[in-house]
Coordinates of N, CA and C in Angstrom, one line a residue:
Chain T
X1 N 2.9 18.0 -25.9 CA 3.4 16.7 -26.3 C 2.3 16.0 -27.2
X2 N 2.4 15.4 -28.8 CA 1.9 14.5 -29.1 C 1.5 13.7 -28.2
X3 N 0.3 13.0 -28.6 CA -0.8 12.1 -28.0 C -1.9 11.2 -29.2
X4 N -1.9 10.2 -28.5 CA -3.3 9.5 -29.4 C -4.5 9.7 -28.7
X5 N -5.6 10.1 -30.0 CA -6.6 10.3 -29.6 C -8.2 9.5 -29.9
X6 N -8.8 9.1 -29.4 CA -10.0 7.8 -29.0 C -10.8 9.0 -28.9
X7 N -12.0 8.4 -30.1 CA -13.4 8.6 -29.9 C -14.3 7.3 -30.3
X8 N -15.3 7.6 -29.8 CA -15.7 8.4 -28.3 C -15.1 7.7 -27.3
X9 N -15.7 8.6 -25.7 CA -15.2 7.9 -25.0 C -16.2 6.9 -24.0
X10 N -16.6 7.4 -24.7 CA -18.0 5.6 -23.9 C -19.0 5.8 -24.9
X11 N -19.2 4.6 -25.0 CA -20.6 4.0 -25.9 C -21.0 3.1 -25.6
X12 N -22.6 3.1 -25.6 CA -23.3 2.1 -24.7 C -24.2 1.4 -26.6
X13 N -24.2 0.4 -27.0 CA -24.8 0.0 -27.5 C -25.7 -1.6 -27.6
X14 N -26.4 -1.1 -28.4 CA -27.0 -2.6 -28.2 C -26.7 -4.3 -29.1
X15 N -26.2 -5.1 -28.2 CA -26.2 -6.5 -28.8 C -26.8 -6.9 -30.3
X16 N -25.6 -7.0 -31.0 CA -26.1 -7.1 -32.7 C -25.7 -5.8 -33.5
X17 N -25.6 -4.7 -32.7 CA -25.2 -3.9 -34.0 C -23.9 -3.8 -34.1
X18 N -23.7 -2.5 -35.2 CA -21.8 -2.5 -35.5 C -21.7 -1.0 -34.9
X19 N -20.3 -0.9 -34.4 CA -19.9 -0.5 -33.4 C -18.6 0.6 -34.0
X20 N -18.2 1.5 -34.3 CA -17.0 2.2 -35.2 C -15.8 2.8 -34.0
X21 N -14.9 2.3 -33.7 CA -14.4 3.1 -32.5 C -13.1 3.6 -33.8
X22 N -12.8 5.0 -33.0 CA -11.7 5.8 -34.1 C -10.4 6.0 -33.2
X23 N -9.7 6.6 -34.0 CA -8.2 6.8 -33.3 C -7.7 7.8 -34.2
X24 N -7.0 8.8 -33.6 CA -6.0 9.7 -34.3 C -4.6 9.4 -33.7
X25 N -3.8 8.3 -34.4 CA -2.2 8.0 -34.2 C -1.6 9.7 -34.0
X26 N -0.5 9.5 -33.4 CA 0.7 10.3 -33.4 C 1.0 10.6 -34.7
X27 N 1.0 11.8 -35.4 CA 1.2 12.1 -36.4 C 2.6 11.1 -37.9
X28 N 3.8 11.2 -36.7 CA 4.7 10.8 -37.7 C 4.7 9.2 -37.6
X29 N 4.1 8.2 -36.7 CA 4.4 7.5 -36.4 C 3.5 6.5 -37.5
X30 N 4.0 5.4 -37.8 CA 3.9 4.2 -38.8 C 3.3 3.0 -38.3
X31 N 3.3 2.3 -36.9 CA 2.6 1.1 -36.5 C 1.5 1.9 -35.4
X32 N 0.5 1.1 -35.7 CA -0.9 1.7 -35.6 C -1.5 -0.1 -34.4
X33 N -1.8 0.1 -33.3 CA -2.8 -1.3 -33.0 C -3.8 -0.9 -31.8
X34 N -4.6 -1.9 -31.6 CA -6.0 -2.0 -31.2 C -5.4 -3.2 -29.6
X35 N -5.9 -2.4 -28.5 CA -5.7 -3.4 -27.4 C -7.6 -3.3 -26.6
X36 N -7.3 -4.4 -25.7 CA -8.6 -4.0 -25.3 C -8.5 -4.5 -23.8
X37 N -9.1 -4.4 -22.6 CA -9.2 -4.6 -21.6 C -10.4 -4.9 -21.2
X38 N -11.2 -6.1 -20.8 CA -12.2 -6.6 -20.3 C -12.1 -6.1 -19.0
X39 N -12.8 -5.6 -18.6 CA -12.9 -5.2 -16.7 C -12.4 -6.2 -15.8
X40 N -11.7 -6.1 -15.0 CA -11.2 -6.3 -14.3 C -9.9 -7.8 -14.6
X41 N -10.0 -7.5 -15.8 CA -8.7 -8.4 -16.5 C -7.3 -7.9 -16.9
X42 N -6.7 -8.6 -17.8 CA -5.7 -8.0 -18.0 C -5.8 -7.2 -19.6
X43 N -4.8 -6.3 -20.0 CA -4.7 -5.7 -21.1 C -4.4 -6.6 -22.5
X44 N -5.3 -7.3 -23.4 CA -4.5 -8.0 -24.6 C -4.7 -7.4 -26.1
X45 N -3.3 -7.7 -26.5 CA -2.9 -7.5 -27.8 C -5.0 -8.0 -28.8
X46 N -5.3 -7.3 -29.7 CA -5.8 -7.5 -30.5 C -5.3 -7.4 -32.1
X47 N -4.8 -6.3 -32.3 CA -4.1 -6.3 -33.8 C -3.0 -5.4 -33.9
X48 N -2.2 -5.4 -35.1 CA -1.4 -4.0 -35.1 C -1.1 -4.3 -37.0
X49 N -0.9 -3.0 -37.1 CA -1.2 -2.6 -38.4 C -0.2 -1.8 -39.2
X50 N 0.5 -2.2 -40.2 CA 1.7 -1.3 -40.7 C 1.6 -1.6 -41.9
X51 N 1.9 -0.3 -42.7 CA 2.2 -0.2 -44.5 C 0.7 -0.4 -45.2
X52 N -0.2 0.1 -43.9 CA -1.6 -0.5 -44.8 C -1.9 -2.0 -44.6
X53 N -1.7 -2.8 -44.0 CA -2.5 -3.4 -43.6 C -2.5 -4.5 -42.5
X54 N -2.6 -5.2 -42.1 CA -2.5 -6.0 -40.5 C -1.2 -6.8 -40.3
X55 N -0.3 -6.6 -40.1 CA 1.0 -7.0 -39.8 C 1.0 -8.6 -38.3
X56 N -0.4 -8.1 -37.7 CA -0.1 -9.2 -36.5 C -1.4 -9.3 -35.7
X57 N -2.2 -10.5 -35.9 CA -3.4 -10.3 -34.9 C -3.6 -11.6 -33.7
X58 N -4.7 -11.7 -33.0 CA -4.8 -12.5 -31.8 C -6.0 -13.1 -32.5
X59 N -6.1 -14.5 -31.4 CA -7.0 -15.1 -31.7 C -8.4 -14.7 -31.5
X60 N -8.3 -13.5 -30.4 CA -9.4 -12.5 -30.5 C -10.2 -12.1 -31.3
X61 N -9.1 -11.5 -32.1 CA -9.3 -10.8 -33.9 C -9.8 -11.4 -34.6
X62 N -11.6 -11.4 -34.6 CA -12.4 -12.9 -35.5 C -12.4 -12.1 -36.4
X63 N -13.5 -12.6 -37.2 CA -14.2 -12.2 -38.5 C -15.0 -11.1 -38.2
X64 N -15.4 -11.1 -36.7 CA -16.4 -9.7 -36.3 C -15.5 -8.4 -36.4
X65 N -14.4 -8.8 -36.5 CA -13.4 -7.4 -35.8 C -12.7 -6.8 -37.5
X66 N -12.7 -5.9 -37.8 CA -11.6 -5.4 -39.0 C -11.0 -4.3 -38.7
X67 N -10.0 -3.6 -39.0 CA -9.8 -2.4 -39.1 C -9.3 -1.7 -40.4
X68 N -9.4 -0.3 -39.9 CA -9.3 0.4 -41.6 C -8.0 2.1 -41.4
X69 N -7.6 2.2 -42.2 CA -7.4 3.5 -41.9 C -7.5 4.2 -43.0
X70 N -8.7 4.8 -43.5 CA -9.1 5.2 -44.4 C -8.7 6.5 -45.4
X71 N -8.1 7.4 -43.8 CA -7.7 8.8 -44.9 C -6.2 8.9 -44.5
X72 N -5.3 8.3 -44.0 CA -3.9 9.1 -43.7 C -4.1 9.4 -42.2
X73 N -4.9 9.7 -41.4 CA -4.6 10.4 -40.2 C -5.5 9.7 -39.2
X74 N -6.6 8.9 -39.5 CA -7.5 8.3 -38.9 C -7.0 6.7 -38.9
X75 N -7.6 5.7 -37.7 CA -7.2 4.4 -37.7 C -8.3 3.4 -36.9
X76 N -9.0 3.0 -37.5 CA -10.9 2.6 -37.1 C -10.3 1.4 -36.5
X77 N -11.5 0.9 -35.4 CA -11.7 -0.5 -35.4 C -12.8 -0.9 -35.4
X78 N -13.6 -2.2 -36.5 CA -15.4 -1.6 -36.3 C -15.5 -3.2 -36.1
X79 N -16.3 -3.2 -35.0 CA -17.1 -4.4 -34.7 C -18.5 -4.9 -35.3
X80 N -18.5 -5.6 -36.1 CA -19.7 -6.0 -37.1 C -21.0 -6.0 -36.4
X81 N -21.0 -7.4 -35.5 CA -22.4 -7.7 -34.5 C -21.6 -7.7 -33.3
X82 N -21.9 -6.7 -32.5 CA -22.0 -6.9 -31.2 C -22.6 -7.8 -30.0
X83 N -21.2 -8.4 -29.2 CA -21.6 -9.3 -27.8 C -21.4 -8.6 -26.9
X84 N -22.1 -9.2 -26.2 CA -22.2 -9.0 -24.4 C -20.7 -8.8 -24.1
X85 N -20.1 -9.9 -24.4 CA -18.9 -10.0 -24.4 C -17.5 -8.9 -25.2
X86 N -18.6 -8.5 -25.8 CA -17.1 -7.3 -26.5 C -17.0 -5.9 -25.7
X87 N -18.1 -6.2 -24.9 CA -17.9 -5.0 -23.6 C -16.6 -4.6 -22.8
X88 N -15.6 -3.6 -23.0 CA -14.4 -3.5 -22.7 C -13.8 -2.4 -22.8
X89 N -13.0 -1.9 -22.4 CA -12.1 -0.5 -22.1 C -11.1 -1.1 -24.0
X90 N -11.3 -0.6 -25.3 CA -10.7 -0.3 -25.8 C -9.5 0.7 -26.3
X91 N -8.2 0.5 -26.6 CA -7.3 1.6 -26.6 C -6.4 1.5 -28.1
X92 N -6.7 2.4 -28.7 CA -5.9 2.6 -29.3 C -4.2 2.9 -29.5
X93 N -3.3 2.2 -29.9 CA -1.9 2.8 -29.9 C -1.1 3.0 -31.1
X94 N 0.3 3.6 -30.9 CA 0.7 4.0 -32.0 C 2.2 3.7 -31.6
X95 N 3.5 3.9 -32.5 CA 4.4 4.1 -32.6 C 5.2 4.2 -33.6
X96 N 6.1 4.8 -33.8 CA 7.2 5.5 -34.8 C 8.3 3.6 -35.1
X97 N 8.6 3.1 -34.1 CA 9.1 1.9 -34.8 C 9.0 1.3 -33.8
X98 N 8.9 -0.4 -33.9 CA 8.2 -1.0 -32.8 C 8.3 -1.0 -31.4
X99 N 9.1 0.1 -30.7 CA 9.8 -0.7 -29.3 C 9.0 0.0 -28.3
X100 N 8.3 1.5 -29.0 CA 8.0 2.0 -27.8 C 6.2 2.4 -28.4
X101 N 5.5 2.0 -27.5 CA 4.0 2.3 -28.2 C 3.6 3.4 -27.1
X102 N 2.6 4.2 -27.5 CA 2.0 5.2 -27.1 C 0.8 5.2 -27.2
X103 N -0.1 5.0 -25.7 CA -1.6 4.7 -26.1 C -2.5 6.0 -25.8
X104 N -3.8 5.9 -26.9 CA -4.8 6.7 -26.1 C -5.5 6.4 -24.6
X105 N -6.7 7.1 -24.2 CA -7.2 7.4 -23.0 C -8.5 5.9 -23.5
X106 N -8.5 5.8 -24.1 CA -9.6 4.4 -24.5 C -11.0 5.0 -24.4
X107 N -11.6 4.0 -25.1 CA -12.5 3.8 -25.4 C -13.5 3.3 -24.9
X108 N -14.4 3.4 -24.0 CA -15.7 1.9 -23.4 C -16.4 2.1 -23.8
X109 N -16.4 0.8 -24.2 CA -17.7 0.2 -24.6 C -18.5 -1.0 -24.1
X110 N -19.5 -0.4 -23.8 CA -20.8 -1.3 -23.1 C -21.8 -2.3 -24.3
X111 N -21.9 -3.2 -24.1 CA -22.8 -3.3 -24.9 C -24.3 -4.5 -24.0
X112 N -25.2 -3.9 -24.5 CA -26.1 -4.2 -23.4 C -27.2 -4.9 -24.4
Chain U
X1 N 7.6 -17.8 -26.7 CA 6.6 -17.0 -25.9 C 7.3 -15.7 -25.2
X2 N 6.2 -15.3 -24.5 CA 6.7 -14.4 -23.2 C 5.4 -13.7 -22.5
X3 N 5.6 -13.8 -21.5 CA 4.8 -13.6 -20.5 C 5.3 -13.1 -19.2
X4 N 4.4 -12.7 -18.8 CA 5.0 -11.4 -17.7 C 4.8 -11.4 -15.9
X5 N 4.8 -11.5 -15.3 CA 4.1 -12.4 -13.6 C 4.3 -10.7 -12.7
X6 N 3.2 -10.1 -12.6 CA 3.2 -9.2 -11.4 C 2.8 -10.0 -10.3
X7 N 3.9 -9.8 -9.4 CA 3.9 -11.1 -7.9 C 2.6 -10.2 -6.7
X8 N 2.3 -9.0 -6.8 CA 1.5 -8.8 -6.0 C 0.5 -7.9 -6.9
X9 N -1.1 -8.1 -6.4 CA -2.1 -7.4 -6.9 C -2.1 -6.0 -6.5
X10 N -2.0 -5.6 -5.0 CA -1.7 -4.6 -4.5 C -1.1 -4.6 -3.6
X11 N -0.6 -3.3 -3.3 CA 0.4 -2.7 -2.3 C 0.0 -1.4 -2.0
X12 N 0.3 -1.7 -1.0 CA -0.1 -0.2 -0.2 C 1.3 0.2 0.6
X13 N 1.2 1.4 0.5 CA 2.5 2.3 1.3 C 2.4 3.8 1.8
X14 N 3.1 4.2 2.8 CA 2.5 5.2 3.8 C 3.6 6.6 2.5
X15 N 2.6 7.4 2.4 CA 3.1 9.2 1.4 C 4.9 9.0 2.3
X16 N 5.8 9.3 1.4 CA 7.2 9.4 1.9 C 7.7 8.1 1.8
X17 N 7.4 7.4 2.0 CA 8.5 6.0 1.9 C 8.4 5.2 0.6
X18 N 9.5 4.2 0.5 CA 9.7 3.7 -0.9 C 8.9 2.6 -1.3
X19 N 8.9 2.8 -2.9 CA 7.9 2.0 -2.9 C 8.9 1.1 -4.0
X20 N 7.6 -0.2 -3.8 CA 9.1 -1.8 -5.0 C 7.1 -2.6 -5.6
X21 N 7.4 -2.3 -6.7 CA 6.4 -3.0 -7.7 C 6.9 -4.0 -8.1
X22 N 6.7 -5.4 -8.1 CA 7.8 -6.4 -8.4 C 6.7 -7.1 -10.1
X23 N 8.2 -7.6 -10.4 CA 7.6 -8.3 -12.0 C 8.6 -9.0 -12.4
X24 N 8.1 -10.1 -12.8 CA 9.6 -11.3 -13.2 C 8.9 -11.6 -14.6
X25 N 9.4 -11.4 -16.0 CA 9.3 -11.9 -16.9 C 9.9 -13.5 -17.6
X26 N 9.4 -13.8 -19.0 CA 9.6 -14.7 -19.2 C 10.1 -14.1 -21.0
X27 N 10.8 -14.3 -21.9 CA 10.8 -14.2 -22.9 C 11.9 -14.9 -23.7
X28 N 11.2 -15.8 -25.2 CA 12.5 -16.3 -25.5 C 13.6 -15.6 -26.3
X29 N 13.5 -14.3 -26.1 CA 14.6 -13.8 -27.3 C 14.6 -12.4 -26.1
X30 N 16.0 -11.5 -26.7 CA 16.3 -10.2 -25.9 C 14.6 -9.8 -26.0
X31 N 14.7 -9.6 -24.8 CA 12.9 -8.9 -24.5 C 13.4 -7.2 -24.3
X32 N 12.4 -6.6 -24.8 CA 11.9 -5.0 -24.3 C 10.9 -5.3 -23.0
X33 N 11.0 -4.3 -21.9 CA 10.5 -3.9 -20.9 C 10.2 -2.7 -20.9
X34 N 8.5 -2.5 -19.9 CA 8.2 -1.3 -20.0 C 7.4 -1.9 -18.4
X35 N 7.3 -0.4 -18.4 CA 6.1 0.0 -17.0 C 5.0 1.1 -17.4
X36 N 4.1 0.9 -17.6 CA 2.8 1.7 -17.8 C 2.1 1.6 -16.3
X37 N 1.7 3.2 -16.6 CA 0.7 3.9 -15.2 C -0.8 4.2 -16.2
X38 N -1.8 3.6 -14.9 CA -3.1 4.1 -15.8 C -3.8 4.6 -13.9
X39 N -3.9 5.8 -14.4 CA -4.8 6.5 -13.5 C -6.2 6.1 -13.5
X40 N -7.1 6.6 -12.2 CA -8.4 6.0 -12.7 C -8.9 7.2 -13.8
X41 N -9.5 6.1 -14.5 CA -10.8 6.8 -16.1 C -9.2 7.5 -16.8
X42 N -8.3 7.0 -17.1 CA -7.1 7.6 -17.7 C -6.6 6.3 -18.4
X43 N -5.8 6.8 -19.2 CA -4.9 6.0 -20.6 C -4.1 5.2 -19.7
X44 N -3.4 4.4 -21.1 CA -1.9 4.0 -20.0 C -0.9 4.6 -20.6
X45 N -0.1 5.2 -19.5 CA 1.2 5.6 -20.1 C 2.3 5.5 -19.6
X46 N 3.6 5.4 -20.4 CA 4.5 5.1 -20.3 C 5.3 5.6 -19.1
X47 N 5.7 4.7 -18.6 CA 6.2 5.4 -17.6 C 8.3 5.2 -17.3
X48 N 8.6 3.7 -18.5 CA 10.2 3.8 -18.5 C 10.1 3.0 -19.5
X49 N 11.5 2.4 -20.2 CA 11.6 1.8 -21.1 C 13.0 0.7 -20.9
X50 N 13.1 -0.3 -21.2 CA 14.7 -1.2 -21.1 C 14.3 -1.8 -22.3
X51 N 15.1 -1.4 -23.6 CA 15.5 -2.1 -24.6 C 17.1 -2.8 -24.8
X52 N 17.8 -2.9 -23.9 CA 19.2 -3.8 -23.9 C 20.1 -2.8 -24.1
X53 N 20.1 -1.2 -23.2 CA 20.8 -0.6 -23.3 C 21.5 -0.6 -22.0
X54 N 21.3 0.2 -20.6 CA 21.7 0.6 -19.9 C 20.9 -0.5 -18.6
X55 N 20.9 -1.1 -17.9 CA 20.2 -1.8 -17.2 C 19.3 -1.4 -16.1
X56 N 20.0 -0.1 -15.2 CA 18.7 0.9 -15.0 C 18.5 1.6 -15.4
X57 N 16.4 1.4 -15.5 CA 16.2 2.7 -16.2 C 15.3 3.7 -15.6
X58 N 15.8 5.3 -15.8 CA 15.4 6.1 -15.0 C 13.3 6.0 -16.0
X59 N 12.5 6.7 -15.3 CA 11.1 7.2 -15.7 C 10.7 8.6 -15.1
X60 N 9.3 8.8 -15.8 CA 9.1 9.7 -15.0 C 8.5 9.8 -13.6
X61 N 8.7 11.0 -13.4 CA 7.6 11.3 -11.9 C 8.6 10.4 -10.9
X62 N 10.1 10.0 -11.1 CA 11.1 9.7 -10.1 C 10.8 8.1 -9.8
X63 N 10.1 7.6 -11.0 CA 10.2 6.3 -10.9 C 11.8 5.2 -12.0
X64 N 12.6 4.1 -10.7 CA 13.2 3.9 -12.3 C 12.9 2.5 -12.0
X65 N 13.5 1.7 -12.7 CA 13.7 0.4 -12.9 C 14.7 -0.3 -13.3
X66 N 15.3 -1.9 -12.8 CA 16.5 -2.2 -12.9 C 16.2 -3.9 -13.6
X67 N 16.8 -3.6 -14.6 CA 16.6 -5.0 -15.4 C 17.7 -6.2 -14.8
X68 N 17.4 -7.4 -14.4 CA 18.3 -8.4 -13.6 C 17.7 -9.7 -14.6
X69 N 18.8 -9.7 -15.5 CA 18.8 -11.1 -16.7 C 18.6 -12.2 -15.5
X70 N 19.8 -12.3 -14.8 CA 20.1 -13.7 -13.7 C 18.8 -13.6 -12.6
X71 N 18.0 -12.8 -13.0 CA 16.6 -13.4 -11.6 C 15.6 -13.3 -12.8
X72 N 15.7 -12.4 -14.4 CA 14.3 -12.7 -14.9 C 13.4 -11.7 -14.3
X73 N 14.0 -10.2 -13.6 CA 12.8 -9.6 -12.9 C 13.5 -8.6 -13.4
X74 N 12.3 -7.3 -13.5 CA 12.2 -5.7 -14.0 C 11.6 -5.2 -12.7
X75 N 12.0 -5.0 -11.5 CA 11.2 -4.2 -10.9 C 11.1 -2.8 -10.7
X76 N 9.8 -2.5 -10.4 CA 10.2 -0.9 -10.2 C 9.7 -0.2 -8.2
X77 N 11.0 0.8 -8.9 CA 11.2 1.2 -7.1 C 10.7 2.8 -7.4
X78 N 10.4 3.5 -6.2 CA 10.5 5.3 -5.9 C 11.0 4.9 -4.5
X79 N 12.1 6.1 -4.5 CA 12.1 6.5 -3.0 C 11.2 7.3 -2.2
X80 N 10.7 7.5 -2.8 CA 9.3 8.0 -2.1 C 8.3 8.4 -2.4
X81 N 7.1 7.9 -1.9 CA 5.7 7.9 -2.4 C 5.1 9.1 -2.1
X82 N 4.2 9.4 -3.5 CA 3.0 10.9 -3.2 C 2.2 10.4 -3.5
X83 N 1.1 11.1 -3.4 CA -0.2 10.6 -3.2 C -0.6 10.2 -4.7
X84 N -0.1 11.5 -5.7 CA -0.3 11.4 -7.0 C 0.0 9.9 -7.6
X85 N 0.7 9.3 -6.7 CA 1.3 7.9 -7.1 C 0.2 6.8 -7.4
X86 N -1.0 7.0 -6.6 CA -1.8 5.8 -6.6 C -2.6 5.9 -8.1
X87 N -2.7 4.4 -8.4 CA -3.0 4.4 -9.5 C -2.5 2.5 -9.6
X88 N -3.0 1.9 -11.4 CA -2.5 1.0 -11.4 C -1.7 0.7 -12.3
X89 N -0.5 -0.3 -12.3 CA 0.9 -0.4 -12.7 C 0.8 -1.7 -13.5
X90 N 1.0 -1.3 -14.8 CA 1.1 -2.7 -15.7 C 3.2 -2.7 -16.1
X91 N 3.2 -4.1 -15.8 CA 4.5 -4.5 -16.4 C 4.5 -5.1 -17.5
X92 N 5.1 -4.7 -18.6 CA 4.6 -5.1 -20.0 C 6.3 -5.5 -20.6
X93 N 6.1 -6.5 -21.4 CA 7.4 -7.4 -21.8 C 6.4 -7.0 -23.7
X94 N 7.6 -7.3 -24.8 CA 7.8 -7.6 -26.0 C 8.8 -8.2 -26.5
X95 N 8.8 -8.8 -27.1 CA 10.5 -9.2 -28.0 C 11.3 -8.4 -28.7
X96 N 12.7 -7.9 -29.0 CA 12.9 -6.4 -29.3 C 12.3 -7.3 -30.4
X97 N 11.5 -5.8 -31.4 CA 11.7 -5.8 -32.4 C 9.8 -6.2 -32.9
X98 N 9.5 -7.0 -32.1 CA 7.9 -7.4 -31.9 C 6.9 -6.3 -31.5
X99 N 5.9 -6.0 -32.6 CA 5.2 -5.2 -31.8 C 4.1 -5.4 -31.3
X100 N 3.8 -6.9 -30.2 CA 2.7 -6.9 -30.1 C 3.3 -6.9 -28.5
X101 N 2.5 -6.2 -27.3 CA 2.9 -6.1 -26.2 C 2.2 -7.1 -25.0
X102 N 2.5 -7.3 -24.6 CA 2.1 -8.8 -23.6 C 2.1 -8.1 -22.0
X103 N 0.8 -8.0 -21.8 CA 1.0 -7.2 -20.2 C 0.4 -8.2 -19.3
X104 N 1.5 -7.9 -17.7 CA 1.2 -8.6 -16.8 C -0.7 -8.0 -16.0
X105 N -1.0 -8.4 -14.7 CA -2.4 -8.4 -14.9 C -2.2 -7.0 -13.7
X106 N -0.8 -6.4 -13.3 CA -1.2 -5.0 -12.9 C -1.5 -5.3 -11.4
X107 N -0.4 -4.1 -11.0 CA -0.4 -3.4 -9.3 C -1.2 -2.7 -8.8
X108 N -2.0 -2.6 -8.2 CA -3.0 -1.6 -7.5 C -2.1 -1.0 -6.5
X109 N -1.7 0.3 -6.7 CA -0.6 0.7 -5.9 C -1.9 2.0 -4.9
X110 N -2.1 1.8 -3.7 CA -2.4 2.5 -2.9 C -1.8 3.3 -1.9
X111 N -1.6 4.8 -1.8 CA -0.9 5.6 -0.9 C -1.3 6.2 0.4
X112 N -0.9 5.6 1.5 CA -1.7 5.9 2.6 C -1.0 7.6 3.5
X113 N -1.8 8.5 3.6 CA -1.9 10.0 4.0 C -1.0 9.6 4.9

């Protein structure tokens, strides 16, 4: 079965730098978004992305946050300067048309 | 808006008997429903879907769910619990057609031997 796929799967870095987390969407599928989960919180919406470029973001989604999908099969999210606070189980998802999304196994990231 | 209310954090239930994950949404337009399972150090995945078709909906691993407009609640049931079951359960609402997903804060479903 098709699957999305998250690299890496943990990274520990340090406060201030930039941060590249990747994604390989579901091949045929067209809306692409970025969720994240703070420990022991709930799951929230950060962006979602169609036709090339950001169709829907959260108040989350500052100026620190962009994403890219550079070649056709890949779908980034890079965090510029790193906080304490952007420490979180990030996940990538995908879907073919809006109703049903399909996430990867995520992402954590530490940042210390 | 829309926003999602899982009524219990956890639940625990004995292997064999049924299990009821409760969730009462809120949305202002026909909402999509889902149930996502995330095992520990694991993704979330899908586990059923109600876009305004059929009102129960079957999942996998023998879980379904029954959409009730007049209470505002998606819950989900098994008739019987395995062990493989434990894990935690997010109830997730959208607006059809909206792709940004709105999840409640998740069941700690524990299965006792």
């Amino acid at each position: 079965e098709p699957e999305v796929t998250q690299t890496p799967s943990h990274q520990v870095t340090q406060m201030g730098q930039e941060v590249i987390l990747r994604c390989v969407p579901i091949s045929n599928h067209l809306y692409f978004y970025w969720y994240r989960q703070i420990l022991g919180q709930k799951v929230e919406f950060l962006v979602s992305f169609y036709n090339n470029e950001i169709s829907e973001k959260s108040e989350i989604f500052d100026d620190q946050f962009s994403v890219e999908r550079p070649d056709g099969s890949n779908f980034t999210l890079k965090i510029r300067s790193t906080k304490l606070e952007d420490s979180a189980m990030y996940f990538c998802a995908s879907s073919e048309v809006s109703d049903t999304i399909y996430f990867g196994e995520g992402s954590w990231l530490t940042v210390v | 808006a829309q926003s999602v209310t899982q009524l219990d954090s956890h639940v625990s239930v004995s292997e064999g008997t049924p299990v009821l994950l409760r969730c009462n949404y809120s949305s202002s337009y026909s909402p999509s429903l889902f149930w996502y399972v995330q095992h520990p150090n694991k993704g979330l995945q899908l586990l059923l879907k109600y876009t305004s078709a059929a009102t129960l909906v079957k999942g996998i691993n023998g879980f379904e769910a029954e959409f009730k407009k007049s209470e505002t609640s998606f819950h989900l049931t098994k008739p019987s619990a395995h062990m493989s079951d434990a894990a935690e359960y997010f109830c997730v609402v959208s607006n059809f057609g909206n792709e940004k997903l709105t999840f409640g804060t998740g069941t700690r479903l524990t299965i006792i031997p």
